[in-house]
Amino acid sequence: MLFYVGGILSNASVCYHFRAMTSEEMSWPVPMKAIGAQNLMTMPGGVTKSGYLHKKGGTQFQLLKWPLRFVIVHKGCIYYFKTSTSASPQGAFSLKGYNRVLRAAEETTSNNVFPFKLIHISKKHRTWFFSAASEDERKDWMASLRVEIDRFHEKKETITDIRLYLPMFVIHSCDLC
């Protein structure tokens, strides 16, 4: 049986103190600016997925280009590099707000047979297009991205669920009581 007394939740053998949550604890990860592909691959916690994909160009003059990039999904962020040994990313973005991973049939060409897209909840944000080398690879990338997005949505929902019962507090255990 649990007892709540003045900021302490106790069940006789374990005591839980509450502390205010910081905004950092409730936010999504932000991509690291200057990290090499090999360093990122060996970071603690590992990577969700990595490999070569074609990425649709981002500028007005490169929209028809689909350069090959080494892509890494790590802790709620996507990084893309020229090669797997590049010293810094060509670009990176957080998956915060991206809620759909879909096939991109409208982008299918003779060179990009297996495209897919990441769509943000807000139309103000960019839709990212990638293309895999095979249907199996596309399915694998899409599934991995959905898992990564869901992982961070679940963390936010868990925090929200706790806040419904104990507004603005996080539970941590201690052995001092």
mmCIF file of C-alpha atoms in Angstrom:
data_model
loop_
_atom_site.group_PDB
_atom_site.id
_atom_site.type_symbol
_atom_site.label_atom_id
_atom_site.label_comp_id
_atom_site.label_asym_id
_atom_site.label_seq_id
_atom_site.Cartn_x
_atom_site.Cartn_y
_atom_site.Cartn_z
ATOM 1 C CA MET A 1 0.000 0.000 0.000
ATOM 2 C CA LEU A 2 1.310 3.450 -0.888
ATOM 3 C CA PHE A 3 1.092 6.481 1.379
ATOM 4 C CA TYR A 4 1.521 10.093 0.270
ATOM 5 C CA VAL A 5 2.791 12.498 2.914
ATOM 6 C CA GLY A 6 4.130 15.984 2.140
ATOM 7 C CA GLY A 7 6.003 15.216 -1.089
ATOM 8 C CA ILE A 8 6.917 11.641 -0.149
ATOM 9 C CA LEU A 9 5.217 8.538 -1.510
ATOM 10 C CA SER A 10 6.042 5.506 0.614
ATOM 11 C CA ASN A 11 5.177 1.832 0.701
ATOM 12 C CA ALA A 12 7.214 0.921 3.819
ATOM 13 C CA SER A 13 10.166 -0.564 1.900
ATOM 14 C CA VAL A 14 10.624 2.087 -0.814
ATOM 15 C CA CYS A 15 10.314 5.812 -0.511
ATOM 16 C CA TYR A 16 9.753 8.106 -3.493
ATOM 17 C CA HIS A 17 10.522 11.823 -3.357
ATOM 18 C CA PHE A 18 9.155 14.275 -5.882
ATOM 19 C CA ARG A 19 11.016 17.097 -7.558
ATOM 20 C CA ALA A 20 9.910 19.680 -10.075
ATOM 21 C CA MET A 21 10.458 18.688 -13.712
ATOM 22 C CA THR A 22 12.702 20.913 -15.768
ATOM 23 C CA SER A 23 11.686 21.987 -19.275
ATOM 24 C CA GLU A 24 14.761 20.121 -20.546
ATOM 25 C CA GLU A 25 13.371 16.827 -19.212
ATOM 26 C CA MET A 26 10.153 17.365 -21.146
ATOM 27 C CA SER A 27 11.750 18.351 -24.461
ATOM 28 C CA TRP A 28 12.855 16.329 -27.471
ATOM 29 C CA PRO A 29 16.528 15.850 -28.278
ATOM 30 C CA VAL A 30 18.315 18.466 -30.369
ATOM 31 C CA PRO A 31 20.836 17.263 -32.988
ATOM 32 C CA MET A 32 24.521 17.690 -32.209
ATOM 33 C CA LYS A 33 26.084 20.233 -34.561
ATOM 34 C CA ALA A 34 29.599 18.926 -35.129
ATOM 35 C CA ILE A 35 29.967 15.179 -34.796
ATOM 36 C CA GLY A 36 31.458 12.724 -37.239
ATOM 37 C CA ALA A 37 29.559 9.734 -38.544
ATOM 38 C CA GLN A 38 31.895 7.223 -36.882
ATOM 39 C CA ASN A 39 31.758 9.072 -33.544
ATOM 40 C CA LEU A 40 27.965 9.147 -33.690
ATOM 41 C CA MET A 41 27.868 5.416 -34.494
ATOM 42 C CA THR A 42 29.803 4.669 -31.285
ATOM 43 C CA MET A 43 27.885 6.994 -28.948
ATOM 44 C CA PRO A 44 26.413 5.445 -25.786
ATOM 45 C CA GLY A 45 22.904 4.187 -26.376
ATOM 46 C CA GLY A 46 23.711 3.179 -29.943
ATOM 47 C CA VAL A 47 21.835 4.103 -33.075
ATOM 48 C CA THR A 48 18.360 3.044 -34.097
ATOM 49 C CA LYS A 49 19.263 2.704 -37.782
ATOM 50 C CA SER A 50 22.047 3.658 -40.158
ATOM 51 C CA GLY A 51 22.843 3.156 -43.807
ATOM 52 C CA TYR A 52 22.872 4.730 -47.233
ATOM 53 C CA LEU A 53 19.757 6.395 -48.647
ATOM 54 C CA HIS A 54 19.136 8.893 -51.403
ATOM 55 C CA LYS A 55 17.900 12.190 -49.953
ATOM 56 C CA LYS A 56 15.912 14.652 -51.983
ATOM 57 C CA GLY A 57 17.767 17.987 -52.337
ATOM 58 C CA GLY A 58 16.611 20.748 -50.051
ATOM 59 C CA THR A 59 17.262 23.960 -51.970
ATOM 60 C CA GLN A 60 15.252 25.375 -54.823
ATOM 61 C CA PHE A 61 18.015 24.529 -57.306
ATOM 62 C CA GLN A 62 18.524 20.988 -56.033
ATOM 63 C CA LEU A 63 14.929 19.756 -55.811
ATOM 64 C CA LEU A 64 15.444 17.343 -58.676
ATOM 65 C CA LYS A 65 18.661 15.948 -57.214
ATOM 66 C CA TRP A 66 18.718 12.896 -54.972
ATOM 67 C CA PRO A 67 22.309 12.544 -53.691
ATOM 68 C CA LEU A 68 23.354 9.407 -51.842
ATOM 69 C CA ARG A 69 23.817 10.113 -48.122
ATOM 70 C CA PHE A 70 24.836 8.069 -45.120
ATOM 71 C CA VAL A 71 21.896 8.464 -42.720
ATOM 72 C CA ILE A 72 21.926 7.826 -38.970
ATOM 73 C CA VAL A 73 18.901 7.800 -36.664
ATOM 74 C CA HIS A 74 20.091 8.502 -33.130
ATOM 75 C CA LYS A 75 18.056 9.490 -30.048
ATOM 76 C CA GLY A 76 15.167 11.233 -31.812
ATOM 77 C CA CYS A 77 17.299 12.924 -34.479
ATOM 78 C CA ILE A 78 18.283 12.218 -38.071
ATOM 79 C CA TYR A 79 21.784 13.006 -39.304
ATOM 80 C CA TYR A 80 22.917 12.743 -42.915
ATOM 81 C CA PHE A 81 26.520 12.642 -44.114
ATOM 82 C CA LYS A 82 28.264 12.479 -47.496
ATOM 83 C CA THR A 83 29.868 9.164 -46.468
ATOM 84 C CA SER A 84 30.064 6.860 -43.469
ATOM 85 C CA THR A 85 33.456 8.385 -42.597
ATOM 86 C CA SER A 86 32.531 12.089 -42.886
ATOM 87 C CA ALA A 87 33.845 14.305 -40.086
ATOM 88 C CA SER A 88 30.619 16.342 -39.844
ATOM 89 C CA PRO A 89 27.030 15.997 -41.048
ATOM 90 C CA GLN A 90 25.676 17.643 -44.171
ATOM 91 C CA GLY A 91 22.607 18.274 -42.044
ATOM 92 C CA ALA A 92 20.583 17.056 -39.099
ATOM 93 C CA PHE A 93 17.098 17.535 -37.674
ATOM 94 C CA SER A 94 14.992 16.499 -34.718
ATOM 95 C CA LEU A 95 12.030 14.181 -35.238
ATOM 96 C CA LYS A 96 10.009 16.394 -32.891
ATOM 97 C CA GLY A 97 6.640 17.031 -34.523
ATOM 98 C CA TYR A 98 7.142 14.441 -37.260
ATOM 99 C CA ASN A 99 4.251 12.064 -36.873
ATOM 100 C CA ARG A 100 3.930 10.209 -40.194
ATOM 101 C CA VAL A 101 6.271 8.037 -42.255
ATOM 102 C CA LEU A 102 4.701 7.132 -45.595
ATOM 103 C CA ARG A 103 5.564 5.802 -49.013
ATOM 104 C CA ALA A 104 6.115 8.672 -51.448
ATOM 105 C CA ALA A 105 4.658 7.242 -54.660
ATOM 106 C CA GLU A 106 4.573 10.742 -56.192
ATOM 107 C CA GLU A 107 8.391 10.806 -56.039
ATOM 108 C CA THR A 108 8.953 7.458 -57.769
ATOM 109 C CA THR A 109 11.253 7.731 -60.788
ATOM 110 C CA SER A 110 13.486 5.327 -62.659
ATOM 111 C CA ASN A 111 16.323 6.358 -60.281
ATOM 112 C CA ASN A 112 14.254 6.476 -57.072
ATOM 113 C CA VAL A 113 12.088 3.388 -57.102
ATOM 114 C CA PHE A 114 11.549 3.095 -53.339
ATOM 115 C CA PRO A 115 10.931 6.602 -51.932
ATOM 116 C CA PHE A 116 9.345 7.454 -48.587
ATOM 117 C CA LYS A 117 8.680 10.660 -46.666
ATOM 118 C CA LEU A 118 8.631 12.059 -43.149
ATOM 119 C CA ILE A 119 5.731 14.447 -42.585
ATOM 120 C CA HIS A 120 5.556 17.035 -39.809
ATOM 121 C CA ILE A 121 2.326 17.721 -37.956
ATOM 122 C CA SER A 122 2.630 21.374 -39.025
ATOM 123 C CA LYS A 123 2.539 22.275 -42.707
ATOM 124 C CA LYS A 124 5.059 25.039 -41.948
ATOM 125 C CA HIS A 125 7.793 22.428 -41.503
ATOM 126 C CA ARG A 126 9.624 20.628 -44.244
ATOM 127 C CA THR A 127 8.586 17.187 -45.493
ATOM 128 C CA TRP A 128 11.724 15.083 -45.865
ATOM 129 C CA PHE A 129 12.053 12.632 -48.768
ATOM 130 C CA PHE A 130 14.384 9.632 -48.870
ATOM 131 C CA SER A 131 14.721 6.689 -51.243
ATOM 132 C CA ALA A 132 15.955 3.183 -50.400
ATOM 133 C CA ALA A 133 17.668 0.645 -52.634
ATOM 134 C CA SER A 134 14.941 -2.019 -52.288
ATOM 135 C CA GLU A 135 11.400 -2.508 -51.037
ATOM 136 C CA ASP A 136 12.644 -4.482 -48.023
ATOM 137 C CA GLU A 137 15.083 -1.714 -47.147
ATOM 138 C CA ARG A 138 12.340 0.918 -47.468
ATOM 139 C CA LYS A 139 10.049 -1.077 -45.164
ATOM 140 C CA ASP A 140 12.873 -1.465 -42.644
ATOM 141 C CA TRP A 141 13.696 2.261 -42.661
ATOM 142 C CA MET A 142 10.035 3.232 -42.365
ATOM 143 C CA ALA A 143 9.477 0.832 -39.457
ATOM 144 C CA SER A 144 12.634 2.045 -37.673
ATOM 145 C CA LEU A 145 11.601 5.683 -38.038
ATOM 146 C CA ARG A 146 8.106 4.949 -36.722
ATOM 147 C CA VAL A 147 9.596 3.178 -33.691
ATOM 148 C CA GLU A 148 11.924 6.139 -33.024
ATOM 149 C CA ILE A 149 9.068 8.648 -33.310
ATOM 150 C CA ASP A 150 6.816 6.517 -31.097
ATOM 151 C CA ARG A 151 9.557 6.106 -28.479
ATOM 152 C CA PHE A 152 9.734 9.847 -27.903
ATOM 153 C CA HIS A 153 5.955 10.330 -28.107
ATOM 154 C CA GLU A 154 5.586 7.619 -25.428
ATOM 155 C CA LYS A 155 8.105 9.381 -23.184
ATOM 156 C CA LYS A 156 6.150 12.617 -23.462
ATOM 157 C CA GLU A 157 2.861 10.770 -22.842
ATOM 158 C CA THR A 158 4.349 9.049 -19.788
ATOM 159 C CA ILE A 159 5.406 12.424 -18.413
ATOM 160 C CA THR A 160 1.918 13.771 -19.184
ATOM 161 C CA ASP A 161 0.295 10.787 -17.438
ATOM 162 C CA ILE A 162 2.382 11.387 -14.302
ATOM 163 C CA ARG A 163 1.494 15.078 -14.374
ATOM 164 C CA LEU A 164 -2.227 14.232 -14.451
ATOM 165 C CA TYR A 165 -1.869 12.742 -10.991
ATOM 166 C CA LEU A 166 1.060 14.715 -9.613
ATOM 167 C CA PRO A 167 1.258 18.051 -11.455
ATOM 168 C CA MET A 168 4.806 19.020 -12.528
ATOM 169 C CA PHE A 169 6.609 16.331 -10.539
ATOM 170 C CA VAL A 170 8.836 13.374 -11.428
ATOM 171 C CA ILE A 171 9.274 10.354 -9.186
ATOM 172 C CA HIS A 172 12.726 9.120 -8.161
ATOM 173 C CA SER A 173 13.560 6.519 -5.571
ATOM 174 C CA CYS A 174 15.970 6.886 -2.682
ATOM 175 C CA ASP A 175 17.158 4.891 0.287
ATOM 176 C CA LEU A 176 17.459 7.790 2.709
ATOM 177 C CA CYS A 177 14.036 7.347 4.283
#
